[in-house]
Amino acid sequence: MGVLTRLACRTISQQRGHTLVAVIGIALSCSLITAIFTSVASLLDARVAAMEQIDGTWEAYVDGLSDAGASWIREAPGVKAAQALRRIGDAEVVSESGDSLGYLSLSELPVGDAGIIPELSIYEGSLPTTSDEILLPRWLKGHRLRGPGSEGEVPVNVDTTVTISAGRLAHRKHPWSMDADEVGSAYQESDWGIQRLENVREPRTFRVSGFYDIGSLPWAEDFRSYAFTAADPSQPTVGSEAFLTLDGAPDAESVRSRVREIIAAAPAGSRDPQAEEIDLHEVHNGLIMLRDSSIGPTDAPTWTMGTLLSLVVVLAGISLISNAFSISISERIRQFGLLASIGASRRQLKRIIYIEALILSAIGIPLGTALGLIGSWAVFRFAGEGVALFAGLETGALPICISPTALGAAALITLVSVIISAVIPAHRAARISAVDAIRQARDVQLSRAERRRAARLASHGWLDRLRLHIEGVTGWLAHRNLTRSSGRGRVASVSLALSASLIVVSGLLSSYLNVTFHRHPEPGEADLTATLTRATNEVGDGVADASDRVLATLSAIPGVRSAGYSMSIQAASLLSPGAIAQTEADEGEQPRRTLADGGRAGFVNLIFLDDRSWQAYLDELGLDPERFSDPLRPMAIGYRPNSYSTGSDLTAVGGGLTGTGQATILTSITSRADAIIRDVSSVDGTASVVFQRTGSEEQVTAPLSETATGQATVGIGSMSTVSSGIPTLTNYYRDPTLLLPASALPAIAGTAAPANAVELSQARAKFDQIARPFAIGGGLSGGQPVTFSIQASDPPKAEQKVRDAVSDILYDRSWIEYDIANYAEMFRQSNQILGAAGILATAFATITGLIAATTVFSTIATSIILRRREFAVLRSIGMGERAFRRMIAREVASFAVRGLVFGLALSVAANILINEVTISVLGGETLRISPFEIGLAVGAVLLILLASVTYALARSRTESIIEAIRDDGL
Amino acid sequence: MEILSVEHLTRVFGSGEGTVRALDDVSLSIEAGEFIAIVGSSGSGKSTLLHLMGGVDRPTSGTVRLMGEDIYRRTDEQLAIFRRREVGLIYQFNNLIPILSARENITLPALLDGRAVNENRLAELADALGLDGRMNHLPSQLSGGQQQRVAIARALMNAPAVILADEPTGNLDSRNSAEVMGLLRESSERFKQTLVVITHDEDIALMADRVIAIEDGRVASDARRT
C-alpha cells in the first residue's frame, strides 16, 4: 500500500465521526438513486409483463405454412416457443340488410406453447369442443346474417347455427412487415383496401358455442377477425400460421432477419401449396420496443423522471459529502501543513483526499446499493397492488427487477458525485502551506473573507455596543460567531430550509392526492353500473317497459341495496326564450341557434329515469310530485351542473340552461332520400333542418314548418344543480339537459293521450321507432343503451350476480349487448394506486430530507467541535456554563429561524407551483399548507438542531479545558 | 501571608494502559506577592500543576486553597467566576478568540462579569503593553509578541490576585521576552499580585523570587533566592 493510501486509511479509521457522516451520506444517496432506478426498471419491466399478459409474447407472425411446416417451425432452431393456428378458410359476413360486415377467418384453436398469443377471453358460452362448433367474435352477436359465405335465419347467439362457406382471402401483406418502398407503392394503389375471396367451398353449418372478446387478439385487422372451431385433421385447410418467440432477437430488425433465416432453412413441404411463400406477416413491434431496455420512445419519459429525481438526490448528497470533507480537512490543517513541510507535493496532498473519497465510496456504495434494493422491495411490498395497477398489471405485487445496468448506473452516479464532492476540499488541502503547520496550526483558520468581515465588525463600534447592551455578552458573542463562517453557515441554513420544505411539500402532496383522488363512492353514487343495449328494430315492448322489467330483476338480487336506470336520448328541439341564456359566444356561433323570437334551435339531452328514482329526486328537490309526474303533461327538470372543472369555455357552447320555460321536442322529421339529417338550427331566425347530401359536403336547409311532422311540448318546470341520487349524471353535458320520468315517454312520442295500459305501451314502443332519426350516435349496432345503476352492500359478490342476471336477460334477444362497470372496484384500485404514489413520494421526501438533515447535523456539530479550543479559552477566562449554553442556544436559534423562514418560503412557492400545475392539468381543489405540516416542519428543524448541538457539546465536554487547549488533533 | 496552598495534589490522566500520573502528591505554599518560577523538563507536570492552581482542571485527589478556601468545593459556575475574577491565565499558544479584536479580547472577562469596562485601566494597560493603535486589530493581524501582550493585558485587566502564566514568552524573541516579563513583574509588584510562571528560560527563572523544580509529577526542589 502506498504511503498516501496508508495515510488515507489511518485518517479514516481515526476520524470516526467524519467517516461515519460521509459513509452515511454516500450510502443514503446511493440507496436512494438505486431505489429510483430499480423502481423505474421494475415499472418498465412490469409494463412489458402487462403487455405480454394482454397481447401475448409473440415476436413474429409467420403464415403460408403447411401442416408439416407448422410442426417443423415449432421445433426450428432459433425459435424459442411457438403457437400455431391451422386455418380452415375465410368467409365474408354480410348483414341482413346487405352490408358487408367484414371477413371471418375460421381457424382451429391454437396449439403449441401457451401464452405466445393471449388466451381467448370468452364473453359468453364456451370454447368449441368439436369441429361442428364455432366460437365467434363478440361483435357478431345479435346480428342477422345473410348473403354469400354465411346464412342465418335468426340473430346470431349461443346455440344458434351459422352456415359458412369458406374460401381463401387473397393474401395481403401487413404494412409492418413491408419495406419502406413496398409500403409506398402499396399505398399508391390502395392495395390493402380490396379483398378477394377465392376457392369458396361447400357451405358448412356450425353451432355457435360462444363468443369471445376480440380485444384479446390485437393483431386481427379490422376487416378480418377470427372464428374458432375445434381441431380436426380431416377438415380442409388453407394453410397454417405460426406465432413465434425467438432466441435472442432484441429488436425488430433482428427479428426480421432471423425469421428470414429460419424461413430460408425450411425443409421441403413446409410451405402450404396454395401460398406463394412462407411469409413473415407481422412483427410485434409494440412489445419489442417496450422490451428493448435501452432507451425506447416509450421508456424515455420514465427514465427521464427517474434521472431528474436522482439529480435532486445527487445535489443533496454532494452538499453533504463535500461538507463532511471540508470539515475533516479543517481539522487536519496541521497534518497537511506538516506533510507539505516534509515535501509532499500539492498533487500528492490532493491524492490523499481522493483516495479517502474512493475508500469511503467502496464502503458506502455497496451498502447503499443493498439498502436501496431492500428499500425498493419493502416499498413494493407495502405499496404492492397500487404500483402493480399503475404499471398495468392485473394482479399481484410488482416484482423487483434487479437490473445490473440500473444498479451499475446508480453506483456510477454516486461515485461521480462523491468525486465531485471531493474536488474543492482536495484543492483546499493542497493549498495548505508548511507554515500553517508551525504557526497558527491549532487555530481555526479564518478565510480572508471571514477575516475581513470580522475586522469590519470590530471597527464599527456602535451597533456592536448596542447589541452588547441588548443581548448581553452571550448574544453578542453568538452573533460574532454566526457572522464569521458564512459559507458553511449558508450551507447549513439551506439544508435546513430544504429539510423543512421537503416535509411540508410532501405533506402537501399527500393531502392533494387524498383530497383530489382518494374517494369512496358517495352516497347516491353507484357501486356498479350495467349498460344494456336494446335492439330497437324489435317489435314488442318499448324500451321503457323492458327496462322496468330488468330493473325488477336486478333489484331482486340479494345484496343489492337499490337500483335505478337512466336512458339518454339526444333529440332535436326548440327551447323557449326564457329557458336558455344568450351567451356572447352564441352570437358568433356556427351554426346559428338563436331564433327570431329569442328561443333556440338545437339539440337537447333527454334523460329518462325510472319512476322510483324520479320520485326520490322530486322529494330531494322538494317539488310537487303531481305536477312533475303527470304522464299526459310531461314536466321536465332542467339540469344545470354545478361546476365545470376545466374552465369556462364549456358554458359558452350552450350547455347551460338558465331558466324554466318550454322545450318543443321534434319527434318526427321528414327525411330525404338523398340526404341525412345533420342538425336543427336557426337560418335567418327561422328554425330549420340542415341536411347533408350523401357522398358530399353540400348542405341543404329546409324550414321546420315544412319538414317537421311531429312534435311534443315538454314544460321545464324547475332547475336543478343536484346530481346525487342519479349516479349516471355527469358534470359535463354539451347540450342543454332535461330530466324526465320514463312515464313521460308516451306523451312525448306524440300519440294521443293513451286511454289504457295497452295504448300506453304501444305508444312507448312507437316512440322507440321514431326517436331513431334524431339520435345522433345512439347505441351500438342500432340500439338504445340503458344504464342501470346499482348500489350493493358487497360490490364484488354483487358484480358476479349481476353478470349472471344480465347474461340471462340477454337471452331475451331484444337486449343485444351489455357492459358492466364496477365503480367500487375502480375506486378501490385508484385508491391503491394513490396509496402507492403516496408511499413512494413520502419515501423519497424522507430520504432526501435525511440527507439534508445530516448535512445540517454535520455542519453545526463540527462547527462547535472545531471551536472547542476557543470555548476552552472562554471557559478558562471565566465564562460560566449557563452563559456558554446561552451563547450556543442563541447561535442555534439563528439557524433555526433562518432555516424555517427560508423553508416556509420555499414551501409556499412549491404550494403555488403545485396548485398552478395541478389545477390547470388535473382539476381539483386548491391546497393550502396546514398548521399540521408547519408544525411538523418546525418540529423536524428543532429536532435536527437539538440533536446536532447535543452531540457536539457532549463530544466537546468530555475533554477538559486543558486537554482541549493542548490537543494536537492529528 | 499565604495566598495559595496546594496539598497532596494528585492528577491522573487516562485509564488502564494509558494511565499517566501527571502530578503525584504535590504540596506547596505560596505567599502573596511572590514571583515564582516553575521549571522542569517536558512532560514533568508543570502545566498540570498550573492548571489545577487556576481552577481550570479538577484534581484526582488533594486540595487547592485560595486564601484558605478550597476552590474545588465550589460548583462549576462558581469556579467560572473564580477564574474571571481571582485568577489571570496566560498560555503559550491559543490565547485569543480569533474573531474578536484585541480590545474585545482584553475586555472579555469584564464583559462576562457583566461589569462596565474600566476605560482608564484599559488605556493604561494598552499603553504599558505597547498596544496603542492595535486595539481594533484581529489576532491574525498581530505578531506573536503582540498577541501575547494582548493576552497579558487580558489577564491583568481584572486585577486578579494570582497570575498564572504557562511559558508566556516561549514564542517571543529575547527583546520581547524581556519586555513582557518586565511588565508582568512590574504589574505584580504594583498591584500586589502573585505571579507564577512556568518557564524554560533561565533568565526568567533568575528574575523570580522562588524557583520550584518539578520532575515526574513531584517537587524536585524548591529554592528561594535571596
mmCIF file of N, CA and C in Angstrom, chain A residues 231-310:
data_model
loop_
_atom_site.group_PDB
_atom_site.id
_atom_site.type_symbol
_atom_site.label_atom_id
_atom_site.label_comp_id
_atom_site.label_asym_id
_atom_site.label_seq_id
_atom_site.Cartn_x
_atom_site.Cartn_y
_atom_site.Cartn_z
ATOM 1 N N ALA A 231 -60.048 -28.673 -33.257
ATOM 2 C CA ALA A 231 -59.126 -29.305 -34.213
ATOM 3 C C ALA A 231 -59.731 -30.560 -34.790
ATOM 4 N N ASP A 232 -59.499 -30.716 -36.086
ATOM 5 C CA ASP A 232 -59.978 -31.928 -36.756
ATOM 6 C C ASP A 232 -59.109 -32.121 -37.997
ATOM 7 N N PRO A 233 -58.200 -33.076 -37.943
ATOM 8 C CA PRO A 233 -57.254 -33.231 -39.066
ATOM 9 C C PRO A 233 -57.950 -33.500 -40.390
ATOM 10 N N SER A 234 -59.189 -33.958 -40.334
ATOM 11 C CA SER A 234 -59.833 -34.299 -41.586
ATOM 12 C C SER A 234 -60.423 -33.082 -42.277
ATOM 13 N N GLN A 235 -60.577 -31.979 -41.565
ATOM 14 C CA GLN A 235 -61.211 -30.860 -42.269
ATOM 15 C C GLN A 235 -60.181 -30.136 -43.126
ATOM 16 N N PRO A 236 -60.673 -29.603 -44.253
ATOM 17 C CA PRO A 236 -59.739 -28.993 -45.204
ATOM 18 C C PRO A 236 -59.109 -27.744 -44.579
ATOM 19 N N THR A 237 -57.961 -27.418 -45.075
ATOM 20 C CA THR A 237 -57.251 -26.279 -44.510
ATOM 21 C C THR A 237 -56.725 -25.391 -45.619
ATOM 22 N N VAL A 238 -56.553 -24.123 -45.315
ATOM 23 C CA VAL A 238 -55.896 -23.230 -46.271
ATOM 24 C C VAL A 238 -54.519 -22.849 -45.748
ATOM 25 N N GLY A 239 -53.945 -23.696 -44.970
ATOM 26 C CA GLY A 239 -52.590 -23.399 -44.510
ATOM 27 C C GLY A 239 -52.591 -23.063 -43.031
ATOM 28 N N SER A 240 -51.407 -22.945 -42.494
ATOM 29 C CA SER A 240 -51.263 -22.616 -41.070
ATOM 30 C C SER A 240 -50.459 -21.356 -40.903
ATOM 31 N N GLU A 241 -50.675 -20.747 -39.774
ATOM 32 C CA GLU A 241 -49.822 -19.614 -39.433
ATOM 33 C C GLU A 241 -49.266 -19.883 -38.037
ATOM 34 N N ALA A 242 -48.119 -19.326 -37.798
ATOM 35 C CA ALA A 242 -47.469 -19.571 -36.518
ATOM 36 C C ALA A 242 -47.045 -18.254 -35.886
ATOM 37 N N PHE A 243 -47.113 -18.243 -34.570
ATOM 38 C CA PHE A 243 -46.639 -17.087 -33.807
ATOM 39 C C PHE A 243 -45.423 -17.530 -33.028
ATOM 40 N N LEU A 244 -44.336 -16.804 -33.223
ATOM 41 C CA LEU A 244 -43.054 -17.269 -32.705
ATOM 42 C C LEU A 244 -42.442 -16.301 -31.710
ATOM 43 N N THR A 245 -41.734 -16.891 -30.730
ATOM 44 C CA THR A 245 -40.770 -16.086 -29.994
ATOM 45 C C THR A 245 -39.397 -16.654 -30.328
ATOM 46 N N LEU A 246 -38.427 -15.757 -30.448
ATOM 47 C CA LEU A 246 -37.113 -16.173 -30.942
ATOM 48 C C LEU A 246 -36.071 -16.117 -29.838
ATOM 49 N N ASP A 247 -35.004 -16.864 -30.073
ATOM 50 C CA ASP A 247 -33.878 -16.766 -29.158
ATOM 51 C C ASP A 247 -33.091 -15.517 -29.486
ATOM 52 N N GLY A 248 -32.955 -14.648 -28.501
ATOM 53 C CA GLY A 248 -32.014 -13.541 -28.653
ATOM 54 C C GLY A 248 -32.205 -12.651 -29.869
ATOM 55 N N ALA A 249 -33.420 -12.113 -30.036
ATOM 56 C CA ALA A 249 -33.587 -11.101 -31.089
ATOM 57 C C ALA A 249 -34.133 -9.860 -30.418
ATOM 58 N N PRO A 250 -33.259 -8.960 -30.048
ATOM 59 C CA PRO A 250 -33.691 -7.853 -29.199
ATOM 60 C C PRO A 250 -34.468 -6.753 -29.903
ATOM 61 N N ASP A 251 -34.330 -6.615 -31.207
ATOM 62 C CA ASP A 251 -35.084 -5.531 -31.840
ATOM 63 C C ASP A 251 -35.761 -6.014 -33.110
ATOM 64 N N ALA A 252 -36.584 -5.128 -33.660
ATOM 65 C CA ALA A 252 -37.415 -5.510 -34.798
ATOM 66 C C ALA A 252 -36.559 -5.963 -35.969
ATOM 67 N N GLU A 253 -35.486 -5.262 -36.205
ATOM 68 C CA GLU A 253 -34.616 -5.591 -37.339
ATOM 69 C C GLU A 253 -34.079 -7.006 -37.232
ATOM 70 N N SER A 254 -33.592 -7.339 -36.027
ATOM 71 C CA SER A 254 -33.015 -8.677 -35.886
ATOM 72 C C SER A 254 -34.099 -9.741 -35.941
ATOM 73 N N VAL A 255 -35.306 -9.394 -35.458
ATOM 74 C CA VAL A 255 -36.410 -10.356 -35.584
ATOM 75 C C VAL A 255 -36.642 -10.658 -37.054
ATOM 76 N N ARG A 256 -36.695 -9.606 -37.821
ATOM 77 C CA ARG A 256 -36.948 -9.808 -39.253
ATOM 78 C C ARG A 256 -35.875 -10.661 -39.896
ATOM 79 N N SER A 257 -34.637 -10.323 -39.612
ATOM 80 C CA SER A 257 -33.588 -11.078 -40.313
ATOM 81 C C SER A 257 -33.536 -12.516 -39.811
ATOM 82 N N ARG A 258 -33.747 -12.715 -38.513
ATOM 83 C CA ARG A 258 -33.745 -14.081 -38.005
ATOM 84 C C ARG A 258 -34.826 -14.924 -38.666
ATOM 85 N N VAL A 259 -36.018 -14.314 -38.698
ATOM 86 C CA VAL A 259 -37.132 -15.086 -39.256
ATOM 87 C C VAL A 259 -36.850 -15.427 -40.712
ATOM 88 N N ARG A 260 -36.290 -14.457 -41.425
ATOM 89 C CA ARG A 260 -35.997 -14.765 -42.827
ATOM 90 C C ARG A 260 -35.007 -15.903 -42.926
ATOM 91 N N GLU A 261 -34.033 -15.909 -42.017
ATOM 92 C CA GLU A 261 -33.087 -17.033 -41.997
ATOM 93 C C GLU A 261 -33.812 -18.338 -41.739
ATOM 94 N N ILE A 262 -34.679 -18.308 -40.759
ATOM 95 C CA ILE A 262 -35.381 -19.544 -40.408
ATOM 96 C C ILE A 262 -36.221 -20.031 -41.581
ATOM 97 N N ILE A 263 -36.909 -19.088 -42.212
ATOM 98 C CA ILE A 263 -37.755 -19.471 -43.342
ATOM 99 C C ILE A 263 -36.897 -20.043 -44.458
ATOM 100 N N ALA A 264 -35.757 -19.407 -44.648
ATOM 101 C CA ALA A 264 -34.888 -19.884 -45.737
ATOM 102 C C ALA A 264 -34.436 -21.313 -45.489
ATOM 103 N N ALA A 265 -34.354 -21.687 -44.224
ATOM 104 C CA ALA A 265 -33.873 -23.040 -43.910
ATOM 105 C C ALA A 265 -34.998 -24.045 -43.824
ATOM 106 N N ALA A 266 -36.196 -23.625 -44.228
ATOM 107 C CA ALA A 266 -37.335 -24.543 -44.094
ATOM 108 C C ALA A 266 -37.172 -25.746 -45.010
ATOM 109 N N PRO A 267 -37.459 -26.922 -44.479
ATOM 110 C CA PRO A 267 -37.378 -28.117 -45.340
ATOM 111 C C PRO A 267 -38.496 -28.123 -46.363
ATOM 112 N N ALA A 268 -38.320 -28.950 -47.402
ATOM 113 C CA ALA A 268 -39.343 -29.033 -48.434
ATOM 114 C C ALA A 268 -40.652 -29.502 -47.824
ATOM 115 N N GLY A 269 -41.748 -28.975 -48.338
ATOM 116 C CA GLY A 269 -43.054 -29.392 -47.827
ATOM 117 C C GLY A 269 -43.548 -28.551 -46.680
ATOM 118 N N SER A 270 -42.725 -27.537 -46.296
ATOM 119 C CA SER A 270 -43.169 -26.691 -45.202
ATOM 120 C C SER A 270 -44.137 -25.644 -45.684
ATOM 121 N N ARG A 271 -44.064 -25.367 -46.954
ATOM 122 C CA ARG A 271 -44.920 -24.300 -47.467
ATOM 123 C C ARG A 271 -46.265 -24.876 -47.849
ATOM 124 N N ASP A 272 -47.262 -24.126 -47.536
ATOM 125 C CA ASP A 272 -48.602 -24.521 -47.943
ATOM 126 C C ASP A 272 -48.697 -24.405 -49.472
ATOM 127 N N PRO A 273 -49.170 -25.450 -50.136
ATOM 128 C CA PRO A 273 -49.177 -25.420 -51.604
ATOM 129 C C PRO A 273 -49.943 -24.240 -52.189
ATOM 130 N N GLN A 274 -50.938 -23.760 -51.469
ATOM 131 C CA GLN A 274 -51.712 -22.655 -52.037
ATOM 132 C C GLN A 274 -51.063 -21.297 -51.813
ATOM 133 N N ALA A 275 -50.066 -21.263 -50.968
ATOM 134 C CA ALA A 275 -49.439 -19.967 -50.688
ATOM 135 C C ALA A 275 -48.247 -19.767 -51.597
ATOM 136 N N GLU A 276 -47.966 -18.522 -51.886
ATOM 137 C CA GLU A 276 -46.800 -18.227 -52.717
ATOM 138 C C GLU A 276 -45.520 -18.536 -51.974
ATOM 139 N N GLU A 277 -45.484 -18.181 -50.732
ATOM 140 C CA GLU A 277 -44.257 -18.378 -49.964
ATOM 141 C C GLU A 277 -44.604 -18.395 -48.482
ATOM 142 N N ILE A 278 -43.651 -18.925 -47.714
ATOM 143 C CA ILE A 278 -43.769 -18.778 -46.263
ATOM 144 C C ILE A 278 -43.363 -17.337 -45.967
ATOM 145 N N ASP A 279 -44.235 -16.647 -45.298
ATOM 146 C CA ASP A 279 -44.042 -15.193 -45.248
ATOM 147 C C ASP A 279 -44.053 -14.674 -43.815
ATOM 148 N N LEU A 280 -43.153 -13.747 -43.549
ATOM 149 C CA LEU A 280 -43.205 -13.034 -42.262
ATOM 150 C C LEU A 280 -44.280 -11.975 -42.383
ATOM 151 N N HIS A 281 -45.400 -12.255 -41.755
ATOM 152 C CA HIS A 281 -46.553 -11.380 -41.970
ATOM 153 C C HIS A 281 -46.493 -10.134 -41.105
ATOM 154 N N GLU A 282 -46.013 -10.323 -39.907
ATOM 155 C CA GLU A 282 -46.016 -9.180 -38.996
ATOM 156 C C GLU A 282 -44.997 -9.370 -37.879
ATOM 157 N N VAL A 283 -44.489 -8.255 -37.432
ATOM 158 C CA VAL A 283 -43.567 -8.261 -36.293
ATOM 159 C C VAL A 283 -44.258 -7.527 -35.140
ATOM 160 N N HIS A 284 -44.135 -8.051 -33.972
ATOM 161 C CA HIS A 284 -44.817 -7.469 -32.799
ATOM 162 C C HIS A 284 -44.034 -6.261 -32.294
ATOM 163 N N ASN A 285 -44.131 -5.186 -33.076
ATOM 164 C CA ASN A 285 -43.294 -4.026 -32.764
ATOM 165 C C ASN A 285 -43.543 -3.444 -31.382
ATOM 166 N N GLY A 286 -44.825 -3.354 -31.023
ATOM 167 C CA GLY A 286 -45.152 -2.720 -29.744
ATOM 168 C C GLY A 286 -44.418 -3.375 -28.598
ATOM 169 N N LEU A 287 -44.489 -4.709 -28.555
ATOM 170 C CA LEU A 287 -43.859 -5.418 -27.446
ATOM 171 C C LEU A 287 -42.344 -5.310 -27.531
ATOM 172 N N ILE A 288 -41.828 -5.435 -28.748
ATOM 173 C CA ILE A 288 -40.375 -5.441 -28.895
ATOM 174 C C ILE A 288 -39.798 -4.107 -28.466
ATOM 175 N N MET A 289 -40.472 -3.036 -28.874
ATOM 176 C CA MET A 289 -39.970 -1.721 -28.495
ATOM 177 C C MET A 289 -39.997 -1.563 -26.987
ATOM 178 N N LEU A 290 -41.059 -2.027 -26.388
ATOM 179 C CA LEU A 290 -41.195 -1.901 -24.947
ATOM 180 C C LEU A 290 -40.111 -2.697 -24.232
ATOM 181 N N ARG A 291 -39.798 -3.859 -24.846
ATOM 182 C CA ARG A 291 -38.840 -4.734 -24.191
ATOM 183 C C ARG A 291 -37.423 -4.246 -24.341
ATOM 184 N N ASP A 292 -37.175 -3.561 -25.412
ATOM 185 C CA ASP A 292 -35.825 -3.100 -25.690
ATOM 186 C C ASP A 292 -35.421 -2.139 -24.594
ATOM 187 N N SER A 293 -34.604 -2.639 -23.681
ATOM 188 C CA SER A 293 -34.435 -1.864 -22.454
ATOM 189 C C SER A 293 -33.483 -0.695 -22.595
ATOM 190 N N SER A 294 -32.864 -0.568 -23.749
ATOM 191 C CA SER A 294 -32.148 0.696 -23.958
ATOM 192 C C SER A 294 -33.227 1.719 -24.267
ATOM 193 N N ILE A 295 -32.873 2.975 -24.339
ATOM 194 C CA ILE A 295 -33.944 3.955 -24.344
ATOM 195 C C ILE A 295 -34.840 3.829 -25.574
ATOM 196 N N GLY A 296 -36.034 3.314 -25.356
ATOM 197 C CA GLY A 296 -37.022 3.292 -26.421
ATOM 198 C C GLY A 296 -37.929 4.493 -26.242
ATOM 199 N N PRO A 297 -38.681 4.827 -27.257
ATOM 200 C CA PRO A 297 -39.503 6.040 -27.150
ATOM 201 C C PRO A 297 -40.506 5.973 -26.012
ATOM 202 N N THR A 298 -40.971 4.765 -25.669
ATOM 203 C CA THR A 298 -41.932 4.707 -24.571
ATOM 204 C C THR A 298 -41.252 4.790 -23.215
ATOM 205 N N ASP A 299 -39.973 4.415 -23.186
ATOM 206 C CA ASP A 299 -39.298 4.388 -21.896
ATOM 207 C C ASP A 299 -38.762 5.741 -21.477
ATOM 208 N N ALA A 300 -38.475 6.562 -22.478
ATOM 209 C CA ALA A 300 -37.735 7.795 -22.174
ATOM 210 C C ALA A 300 -38.360 8.636 -21.067
ATOM 211 N N PRO A 301 -39.659 8.877 -21.096
ATOM 212 C CA PRO A 301 -40.195 9.747 -20.041
ATOM 213 C C PRO A 301 -39.968 9.194 -18.645
ATOM 214 N N THR A 302 -40.119 7.871 -18.501
ATOM 215 C CA THR A 302 -39.937 7.304 -17.174
ATOM 216 C C THR A 302 -38.498 7.425 -16.713
ATOM 217 N N TRP A 303 -37.556 7.095 -17.599
ATOM 218 C CA TRP A 303 -36.160 7.222 -17.217
ATOM 219 C C TRP A 303 -35.799 8.681 -16.956
ATOM 220 N N THR A 304 -36.386 9.576 -17.741
ATOM 221 C CA THR A 304 -36.085 10.997 -17.531
ATOM 222 C C THR A 304 -36.522 11.426 -16.147
ATOM 223 N N MET A 305 -37.732 10.993 -15.772
ATOM 224 C CA MET A 305 -38.195 11.385 -14.449
ATOM 225 C C MET A 305 -37.299 10.819 -13.378
ATOM 226 N N GLY A 306 -36.900 9.556 -13.577
ATOM 227 C CA GLY A 306 -36.006 8.937 -12.618
ATOM 228 C C GLY A 306 -34.706 9.720 -12.516
ATOM 229 N N THR A 307 -34.203 10.140 -13.673
ATOM 230 C CA THR A 307 -32.942 10.874 -13.656
ATOM 231 C C THR A 307 -33.099 12.217 -12.954
ATOM 232 N N LEU A 308 -34.219 12.888 -13.184
ATOM 233 C CA LEU A 308 -34.439 14.180 -12.525
ATOM 234 C C LEU A 308 -34.473 14.021 -11.022
ATOM 235 N N LEU A 309 -35.210 13.000 -10.574
ATOM 236 C CA LEU A 309 -35.279 12.762 -9.139
ATOM 237 C C LEU A 309 -33.884 12.475 -8.591
ATOM 238 N N SER A 310 -33.146 11.670 -9.366
ATOM 239 C CA SER A 310 -31.796 11.337 -8.915
ATOM 240 C C SER A 310 -30.949 12.588 -8.802
#
